[in-house]
Amino acid sequence: MNETSTVCVVGSINMDLTVSTSVIPNQGETVMGESFATYPGGKGANQAVAAARLGSDVKMVGALGDDVFGISLKEHLQQEGIDTSSTELFNEQSTGTATIILSNNDNRIIVAPGANQLVTPSYVEKHRAAIEESDIILLQMEIPIETISYVVTIAKEFKIPVILNPAPYQPLPAAILNQVDYMTPNALEAELFKQESIADDLLEKWITTKGELGSCLYVNGKEVHIPGYPVPVKDTTGAGDTFNGALATQLAQGISTKKAVSFANAAAALSVTEKGAQGGMPTLDEVQNFLKERLEEI
């Protein structure tokens, strides 16, 4: 097992604009919110931060606008210890944003991709060294689908495992489904994929996240449940991203899938105890202490 592993995240970087409300407005309705804040976000950046805090060397391949949000987000990633040499600022482009409505311990999200659309195959080719030098690749669906396909092709060429977090959901071509090593849909996304009549053998790649209920994976055609960790919830935004970042750190080090998923469940549980997608993302020591405490309680 490696002392440290390198995780390459190819994906989105956003500024999250978060409003809390006790009432979700209907069409044409205005309601009073309770609070507003901005937080660093984007599924790619979130997963990169999660992996970095858990001890991996992380390379981020992404794009930002040359605006206040973009400059701030790049500095933030650097402060988290992430290698941003493959993250560029683009003139006359807006940085991606996510508008998040928090209500009753759940969230609704609208993403405006902005500069994330510039993470194209040619952009990835320019920064392909970041992929080739990594132990595992982590992808999401907030960048163009052709880019995901291109990254998977590079990874296969160099025999680097790929985790694809298929969020937000969209149908995927067979070439991607067949070549990725791990798929990490949540329960809703998994159901949507099953409606597409996904081949049974592809289920062996699936790790389905189910919130505090934990996660499920398929072993020899049978679903295996890995328990979760119920905790007091402040904000579920970023829990799935924490899971994926944590999973990548473990798998990159050669940890077994079951143990990696259990570790990722614990990291995700800790993440929902604070506000913001990245606010509660734990360190390696915090996850290890959390697991040790739960073991002692048994």
mmCIF file of C-alpha atoms in Angstrom:
data_model
loop_
_atom_site.group_PDB
_atom_site.id
_atom_site.type_symbol
_atom_site.label_atom_id
_atom_site.label_comp_id
_atom_site.label_asym_id
_atom_site.label_seq_id
_atom_site.Cartn_x
_atom_site.Cartn_y
_atom_site.Cartn_z
ATOM 1 C CA MET A 1 0.000 0.000 0.000
ATOM 2 C CA ASN A 2 1.355 3.414 -0.949
ATOM 3 C CA GLU A 3 2.191 5.898 1.783
ATOM 4 C CA THR A 4 0.514 8.607 -0.273
ATOM 5 C CA SER A 5 -1.604 8.354 -3.377
ATOM 6 C CA THR A 6 -2.291 10.798 -6.182
ATOM 7 C CA VAL A 7 -5.888 11.505 -7.119
ATOM 8 C CA CYS A 8 -6.617 13.438 -10.309
ATOM 9 C CA VAL A 9 -10.006 15.147 -10.363
ATOM 10 C CA VAL A 10 -11.277 16.316 -13.739
ATOM 11 C CA GLY A 11 -14.407 18.324 -13.168
ATOM 12 C CA SER A 12 -16.337 21.404 -12.208
ATOM 13 C CA ILE A 13 -15.468 24.293 -9.926
ATOM 14 C CA ASN A 14 -18.336 26.524 -8.769
ATOM 15 C CA MET A 15 -19.224 29.153 -6.257
ATOM 16 C CA ASP A 16 -22.232 27.967 -4.270
ATOM 17 C CA LEU A 17 -24.872 30.611 -3.529
ATOM 18 C CA THR A 18 -26.841 29.168 -0.633
ATOM 19 C CA VAL A 19 -30.151 30.360 0.794
ATOM 20 C CA SER A 20 -32.006 28.763 3.702
ATOM 21 C CA THR A 21 -35.791 28.860 3.894
ATOM 22 C CA SER A 22 -38.564 27.114 5.794
ATOM 23 C CA VAL A 23 -40.869 27.401 2.757
ATOM 24 C CA ILE A 24 -40.070 26.371 -0.838
ATOM 25 C CA PRO A 25 -41.719 28.922 -3.164
ATOM 26 C CA ASN A 26 -44.261 27.800 -5.730
ATOM 27 C CA GLN A 27 -44.148 29.137 -9.280
ATOM 28 C CA GLY A 28 -44.677 32.910 -9.236
ATOM 29 C CA GLU A 29 -44.429 33.064 -5.440
ATOM 30 C CA THR A 30 -41.953 35.057 -3.332
ATOM 31 C CA VAL A 31 -41.095 33.903 0.188
ATOM 32 C CA MET A 32 -38.792 35.233 2.866
ATOM 33 C CA GLY A 33 -35.558 33.314 3.354
ATOM 34 C CA GLU A 34 -33.704 32.870 6.610
ATOM 35 C CA SER A 35 -30.032 33.265 5.590
ATOM 36 C CA PHE A 36 -27.692 33.593 2.609
ATOM 37 C CA ALA A 37 -24.010 32.710 2.175
ATOM 38 C CA THR A 38 -21.452 31.882 -0.509
ATOM 39 C CA TYR A 39 -19.298 28.765 -0.291
ATOM 40 C CA PRO A 40 -16.664 27.157 -2.554
ATOM 41 C CA GLY A 41 -18.297 24.326 -4.488
ATOM 42 C CA GLY A 42 -18.668 22.430 -7.743
ATOM 43 C CA LYS A 43 -18.702 18.652 -7.669
ATOM 44 C CA GLY A 44 -15.166 18.411 -9.018
ATOM 45 C CA ALA A 45 -13.689 20.900 -6.570
ATOM 46 C CA ASN A 46 -15.664 19.422 -3.675
ATOM 47 C CA GLN A 47 -14.317 15.955 -4.373
ATOM 48 C CA ALA A 48 -10.793 17.324 -4.754
ATOM 49 C CA VAL A 49 -10.990 19.050 -1.365
ATOM 50 C CA ALA A 50 -12.377 15.908 0.269
ATOM 51 C CA ALA A 51 -9.510 13.810 -1.093
ATOM 52 C CA ALA A 52 -6.884 16.389 -0.134
ATOM 53 C CA ARG A 53 -8.121 16.666 3.453
ATOM 54 C CA LEU A 54 -7.962 12.893 3.727
ATOM 55 C CA GLY A 55 -4.273 12.812 2.852
ATOM 56 C CA SER A 56 -4.019 12.304 -0.904
ATOM 57 C CA ASP A 57 -1.945 14.369 -3.284
ATOM 58 C CA VAL A 58 -4.611 15.922 -5.510
ATOM 59 C CA LYS A 59 -4.390 17.392 -8.998
ATOM 60 C CA MET A 60 -7.360 19.464 -10.195
ATOM 61 C CA VAL A 61 -8.102 19.763 -13.912
ATOM 62 C CA GLY A 62 -10.745 22.466 -14.279
ATOM 63 C CA ALA A 63 -11.610 25.917 -15.623
ATOM 64 C CA LEU A 64 -12.645 29.206 -14.014
ATOM 65 C CA GLY A 65 -13.699 32.632 -15.176
ATOM 66 C CA ASP A 66 -11.254 35.479 -14.655
ATOM 67 C CA ASP A 67 -13.654 37.117 -12.211
ATOM 68 C CA VAL A 68 -13.919 37.618 -8.446
ATOM 69 C CA PHE A 69 -15.362 34.135 -7.897
ATOM 70 C CA GLY A 70 -12.735 32.461 -10.102
ATOM 71 C CA ILE A 71 -9.733 34.147 -8.477
ATOM 72 C CA SER A 72 -11.099 33.397 -5.010
ATOM 73 C CA LEU A 73 -11.813 29.740 -5.816
ATOM 74 C CA LYS A 74 -8.369 29.070 -7.278
ATOM 75 C CA GLU A 75 -6.729 30.560 -4.193
ATOM 76 C CA HIS A 76 -8.990 28.447 -2.001
ATOM 77 C CA LEU A 77 -7.991 25.225 -3.779
ATOM 78 C CA GLN A 78 -4.328 26.114 -3.362
ATOM 79 C CA GLN A 79 -4.875 26.738 0.346
ATOM 80 C CA GLU A 80 -6.334 23.233 0.591
ATOM 81 C CA GLY A 81 -3.051 21.876 -0.771
ATOM 82 C CA ILE A 82 -4.419 21.017 -4.212
ATOM 83 C CA ASP A 83 -2.210 21.255 -7.300
ATOM 84 C CA THR A 84 -3.982 23.815 -9.525
ATOM 85 C CA SER A 85 -1.384 23.984 -12.288
ATOM 86 C CA SER A 86 -4.022 22.374 -14.574
ATOM 87 C CA THR A 87 -6.753 24.834 -13.565
ATOM 88 C CA GLU A 88 -6.876 27.932 -15.775
ATOM 89 C CA LEU A 89 -8.639 31.308 -15.529
ATOM 90 C CA PHE A 90 -10.390 32.401 -18.750
ATOM 91 C CA ASN A 91 -11.042 36.006 -19.780
ATOM 92 C CA GLU A 92 -14.621 37.018 -20.584
ATOM 93 C CA GLN A 93 -15.995 33.842 -18.990
ATOM 94 C CA SER A 94 -18.093 33.605 -15.862
ATOM 95 C CA THR A 95 -17.142 31.163 -13.145
ATOM 96 C CA GLY A 96 -19.644 28.364 -12.641
ATOM 97 C CA THR A 97 -22.254 28.836 -9.929
ATOM 98 C CA ALA A 98 -24.706 26.640 -8.059
ATOM 99 C CA THR A 99 -27.777 28.183 -6.469
ATOM 100 C CA ILE A 100 -28.766 26.015 -3.524
ATOM 101 C CA ILE A 101 -32.058 26.147 -1.631
ATOM 102 C CA LEU A 102 -31.822 24.545 1.802
ATOM 103 C CA SER A 103 -35.082 23.544 3.475
ATOM 104 C CA ASN A 104 -36.017 20.903 6.034
ATOM 105 C CA ASN A 105 -32.559 19.272 6.072
ATOM 106 C CA ASP A 106 -32.510 18.744 2.316
ATOM 107 C CA ASN A 107 -31.436 20.691 -0.760
ATOM 108 C CA ARG A 108 -32.468 21.703 -4.280
ATOM 109 C CA ILE A 109 -29.732 22.874 -6.631
ATOM 110 C CA ILE A 110 -29.565 24.802 -9.932
ATOM 111 C CA VAL A 111 -26.159 24.799 -11.666
ATOM 112 C CA ALA A 112 -25.016 27.426 -14.203
ATOM 113 C CA PRO A 113 -21.848 25.850 -15.674
ATOM 114 C CA GLY A 114 -20.028 28.948 -16.950
ATOM 115 C CA ALA A 115 -16.328 28.225 -17.517
ATOM 116 C CA ASN A 116 -16.816 24.540 -16.674
ATOM 117 C CA GLN A 117 -17.996 24.111 -20.271
ATOM 118 C CA LEU A 118 -14.434 24.915 -21.364
ATOM 119 C CA VAL A 119 -13.126 21.674 -19.867
ATOM 120 C CA THR A 120 -13.108 20.134 -23.342
ATOM 121 C CA PRO A 121 -11.145 17.184 -24.759
ATOM 122 C CA SER A 122 -8.556 19.604 -26.178
ATOM 123 C CA TYR A 123 -8.218 21.261 -22.774
ATOM 124 C CA VAL A 124 -7.711 17.867 -21.152
ATOM 125 C CA GLU A 125 -5.131 16.961 -23.796
ATOM 126 C CA LYS A 126 -3.203 20.096 -22.851
ATOM 127 C CA HIS A 127 -3.141 18.894 -19.225
ATOM 128 C CA ARG A 128 -3.004 15.126 -19.780
ATOM 129 C CA ALA A 129 0.205 14.789 -17.720
ATOM 130 C CA ALA A 130 -1.924 15.354 -14.616
ATOM 131 C CA ILE A 131 -3.934 12.263 -15.559
ATOM 132 C CA GLU A 132 -1.009 10.076 -16.570
ATOM 133 C CA GLU A 133 0.845 10.746 -13.291
ATOM 134 C CA SER A 134 -2.073 9.777 -11.029
ATOM 135 C CA ASP A 135 -3.097 6.614 -9.201
ATOM 136 C CA ILE A 136 -6.831 7.089 -9.759
ATOM 137 C CA ILE A 137 -9.102 9.415 -11.758
ATOM 138 C CA LEU A 138 -12.277 10.930 -10.347
ATOM 139 C CA LEU A 139 -14.969 12.268 -12.709
ATOM 140 C CA GLN A 140 -18.453 13.804 -12.400
ATOM 141 C CA MET A 141 -21.085 15.012 -14.881
ATOM 142 C CA GLU A 142 -20.819 18.810 -14.631
ATOM 143 C CA ILE A 143 -18.400 18.943 -17.574
ATOM 144 C CA PRO A 144 -19.081 18.001 -21.222
ATOM 145 C CA ILE A 145 -19.838 14.318 -21.811
ATOM 146 C CA GLU A 146 -17.263 14.120 -24.620
ATOM 147 C CA THR A 147 -14.612 15.194 -22.114
ATOM 148 C CA ILE A 148 -15.553 12.384 -19.769
ATOM 149 C CA SER A 149 -15.204 9.937 -22.653
ATOM 150 C CA TYR A 150 -11.806 11.353 -23.572
ATOM 151 C CA VAL A 151 -10.476 11.160 -20.014
ATOM 152 C CA VAL A 152 -11.647 7.548 -19.703
ATOM 153 C CA THR A 153 -9.793 6.700 -22.922
ATOM 154 C CA ILE A 154 -6.547 8.184 -21.603
ATOM 155 C CA ALA A 155 -6.976 6.391 -18.287
ATOM 156 C CA LYS A 156 -7.498 3.033 -20.002
ATOM 157 C CA GLU A 157 -4.381 3.575 -22.100
ATOM 158 C CA PHE A 158 -2.317 4.005 -18.940
ATOM 159 C CA LYS A 159 -4.268 1.414 -16.905
ATOM 160 C CA ILE A 160 -5.385 3.986 -14.339
ATOM 161 C CA PRO A 161 -8.675 3.164 -12.560
ATOM 162 C CA VAL A 162 -11.578 5.584 -13.013
ATOM 163 C CA ILE A 163 -14.404 6.479 -10.625
ATOM 164 C CA LEU A 164 -17.377 8.145 -12.311
ATOM 165 C CA ASN A 165 -19.887 9.888 -10.086
ATOM 166 C CA PRO A 166 -22.817 10.148 -12.553
ATOM 167 C CA ALA A 167 -24.294 13.373 -11.196
ATOM 168 C CA PRO A 168 -26.207 15.257 -12.285
ATOM 169 C CA TYR A 169 -27.844 12.352 -14.127
ATOM 170 C CA GLN A 170 -27.805 12.056 -17.886
ATOM 171 C CA PRO A 171 -27.823 8.964 -20.126
ATOM 172 C CA LEU A 172 -24.331 7.630 -20.783
ATOM 173 C CA PRO A 173 -22.983 5.971 -23.930
ATOM 174 C CA ALA A 174 -21.960 2.321 -23.697
ATOM 175 C CA ALA A 175 -18.305 3.225 -24.292
ATOM 176 C CA ILE A 176 -18.170 5.116 -20.986
ATOM 177 C CA LEU A 177 -20.262 2.604 -19.039
ATOM 178 C CA ASN A 178 -18.066 -0.254 -20.197
ATOM 179 C CA GLN A 179 -14.720 1.417 -19.502
ATOM 180 C CA VAL A 180 -15.111 3.066 -16.094
ATOM 181 C CA ASP A 181 -14.061 0.955 -13.121
ATOM 182 C CA TYR A 182 -16.495 2.303 -10.524
ATOM 183 C CA MET A 183 -19.879 4.060 -10.798
ATOM 184 C CA THR A 184 -21.196 5.893 -7.735
ATOM 185 C CA PRO A 185 -24.832 6.916 -8.322
ATOM 186 C CA ASN A 186 -27.110 7.910 -5.479
ATOM 187 C CA ALA A 187 -30.374 5.995 -5.096
ATOM 188 C CA LEU A 188 -32.317 8.253 -7.489
ATOM 189 C CA GLU A 189 -29.604 8.183 -10.158
ATOM 190 C CA ALA A 190 -29.310 4.410 -9.850
ATOM 191 C CA GLU A 191 -33.040 4.044 -10.469
ATOM 192 C CA LEU A 192 -32.839 6.237 -13.572
ATOM 193 C CA PHE A 193 -29.987 4.141 -14.975
ATOM 194 C CA LYS A 194 -31.869 0.917 -14.295
ATOM 195 C CA GLN A 195 -34.784 2.248 -16.331
ATOM 196 C CA GLU A 196 -32.363 2.314 -19.262
ATOM 197 C CA SER A 197 -32.008 -1.468 -18.951
ATOM 198 C CA ILE A 198 -28.364 -1.347 -17.894
ATOM 199 C CA ALA A 199 -26.698 -4.731 -18.383
ATOM 200 C CA ASP A 200 -26.442 -6.828 -15.227
ATOM 201 C CA ASP A 201 -22.677 -7.212 -15.524
ATOM 202 C CA LEU A 202 -22.278 -3.421 -15.263
ATOM 203 C CA LEU A 203 -23.891 -3.490 -11.818
ATOM 204 C CA GLU A 204 -20.679 -5.039 -10.496
ATOM 205 C CA LYS A 205 -19.110 -1.583 -10.937
ATOM 206 C CA TRP A 206 -21.842 0.205 -8.986
ATOM 207 C CA ILE A 207 -21.557 1.642 -5.503
ATOM 208 C CA THR A 208 -24.940 3.204 -4.734
ATOM 209 C CA THR A 209 -25.062 5.823 -1.966
ATOM 210 C CA LYS A 210 -28.196 6.022 0.199
ATOM 211 C CA GLY A 211 -27.514 8.796 2.701
ATOM 212 C CA GLU A 212 -27.541 7.805 6.352
ATOM 213 C CA LEU A 213 -28.619 4.305 5.321
ATOM 214 C CA GLY A 214 -25.123 3.743 3.931
ATOM 215 C CA SER A 215 -24.193 2.312 0.546
ATOM 216 C CA CYS A 216 -24.753 -0.783 -1.553
ATOM 217 C CA LEU A 217 -22.442 -2.623 -3.916
ATOM 218 C CA TYR A 218 -22.813 -5.718 -6.020
ATOM 219 C CA VAL A 219 -20.695 -8.808 -5.428
ATOM 220 C CA ASN A 220 -21.247 -11.853 -7.643
ATOM 221 C CA GLY A 221 -24.627 -10.477 -8.698
ATOM 222 C CA LYS A 222 -25.867 -9.920 -5.149
ATOM 223 C CA GLU A 223 -26.399 -6.569 -3.458
ATOM 224 C CA VAL A 224 -24.249 -6.063 -0.353
ATOM 225 C CA HIS A 225 -25.210 -3.357 2.131
ATOM 226 C CA ILE A 226 -22.475 -1.313 3.850
ATOM 227 C CA PRO A 227 -24.080 0.464 6.842
ATOM 228 C CA GLY A 228 -24.024 4.226 7.227
ATOM 229 C CA TYR A 229 -23.585 6.395 10.328
ATOM 230 C CA PRO A 230 -26.611 8.420 11.503
ATOM 231 C CA VAL A 231 -25.532 11.861 12.771
ATOM 232 C CA PRO A 232 -27.187 15.227 13.502
ATOM 233 C CA VAL A 233 -27.701 16.915 10.118
ATOM 234 C CA LYS A 234 -27.000 20.588 9.394
ATOM 235 C CA ASP A 235 -26.498 20.522 5.617
ATOM 236 C CA THR A 236 -26.488 17.556 3.223
ATOM 237 C CA THR A 237 -24.850 19.565 0.408
ATOM 238 C CA GLY A 238 -21.577 17.894 -0.531
ATOM 239 C CA ALA A 239 -22.132 14.606 1.297
ATOM 240 C CA GLY A 240 -21.974 12.640 -1.945
ATOM 241 C CA ASP A 241 -18.873 14.548 -3.014
ATOM 242 C CA THR A 242 -17.209 13.768 0.306
ATOM 243 C CA PHE A 243 -18.051 10.095 -0.208
ATOM 244 C CA ASN A 244 -16.455 10.085 -3.660
ATOM 245 C CA GLY A 245 -13.327 11.932 -2.587
ATOM 246 C CA ALA A 246 -12.911 9.583 0.357
ATOM 247 C CA LEU A 247 -13.535 6.516 -1.797
ATOM 248 C CA ALA A 248 -10.865 7.654 -4.265
ATOM 249 C CA THR A 249 -8.250 8.108 -1.538
ATOM 250 C CA GLN A 250 -8.839 4.602 -0.227
ATOM 251 C CA LEU A 251 -9.010 2.775 -3.547
ATOM 252 C CA ALA A 252 -5.884 4.581 -4.767
ATOM 253 C CA GLN A 253 -4.034 3.098 -1.798
ATOM 254 C CA GLY A 254 -5.146 -0.434 -2.593
ATOM 255 C CA ILE A 255 -7.782 -0.700 0.152
ATOM 256 C CA SER A 256 -10.506 -3.291 -0.532
ATOM 257 C CA THR A 257 -13.748 -1.953 -1.957
ATOM 258 C CA LYS A 258 -15.835 -2.863 1.099
ATOM 259 C CA LYS A 259 -13.425 -1.179 3.516
ATOM 260 C CA ALA A 260 -13.103 1.829 1.222
ATOM 261 C CA VAL A 261 -16.889 2.226 1.093
ATOM 262 C CA SER A 262 -17.226 1.958 4.872
ATOM 263 C CA PHE A 263 -14.554 4.635 5.295
ATOM 264 C CA ALA A 264 -16.303 6.833 2.709
ATOM 265 C CA ASN A 265 -19.638 6.394 4.535
ATOM 266 C CA ALA A 266 -18.008 7.704 7.712
ATOM 267 C CA ALA A 267 -16.459 10.687 5.933
ATOM 268 C CA ALA A 268 -19.804 11.549 4.340
ATOM 269 C CA ALA A 269 -21.545 11.330 7.710
ATOM 270 C CA LEU A 270 -19.116 13.820 9.220
ATOM 271 C CA SER A 271 -19.570 16.183 6.287
ATOM 272 C CA VAL A 272 -23.273 16.816 6.938
ATOM 273 C CA THR A 273 -22.664 18.092 10.464
ATOM 274 C CA GLU A 274 -21.536 21.543 9.217
ATOM 275 C CA LYS A 275 -22.834 24.109 6.715
ATOM 276 C CA GLY A 276 -21.537 24.299 3.140
ATOM 277 C CA ALA A 277 -20.486 21.655 0.661
ATOM 278 C CA GLN A 278 -16.895 21.757 1.955
ATOM 279 C CA GLY A 279 -17.499 23.135 5.451
ATOM 280 C CA GLY A 280 -17.796 19.772 7.171
ATOM 281 C CA MET A 281 -15.418 17.762 5.000
ATOM 282 C CA PRO A 282 -13.246 15.920 7.527
ATOM 283 C CA THR A 283 -9.535 15.288 7.838
ATOM 284 C CA LEU A 284 -8.071 11.793 7.957
ATOM 285 C CA ASP A 285 -7.613 12.028 11.744
ATOM 286 C CA GLU A 286 -11.243 13.049 12.196
ATOM 287 C CA VAL A 287 -12.538 10.080 10.213
ATOM 288 C CA GLN A 288 -10.241 7.656 11.997
ATOM 289 C CA ASN A 289 -11.300 9.010 15.407
ATOM 290 C CA PHE A 290 -14.972 8.863 14.372
ATOM 291 C CA LEU A 291 -14.621 5.208 13.381
ATOM 292 C CA LYS A 292 -12.669 4.372 16.524
ATOM 293 C CA GLU A 293 -15.397 5.894 18.703
ATOM 294 C CA ARG A 294 -18.108 3.918 16.912
ATOM 295 C CA LEU A 295 -16.106 0.690 17.279
ATOM 296 C CA GLU A 296 -15.733 1.283 21.016
ATOM 297 C CA GLU A 297 -19.488 1.788 21.366
ATOM 298 C CA ILE A 298 -20.274 -1.627 19.887
#
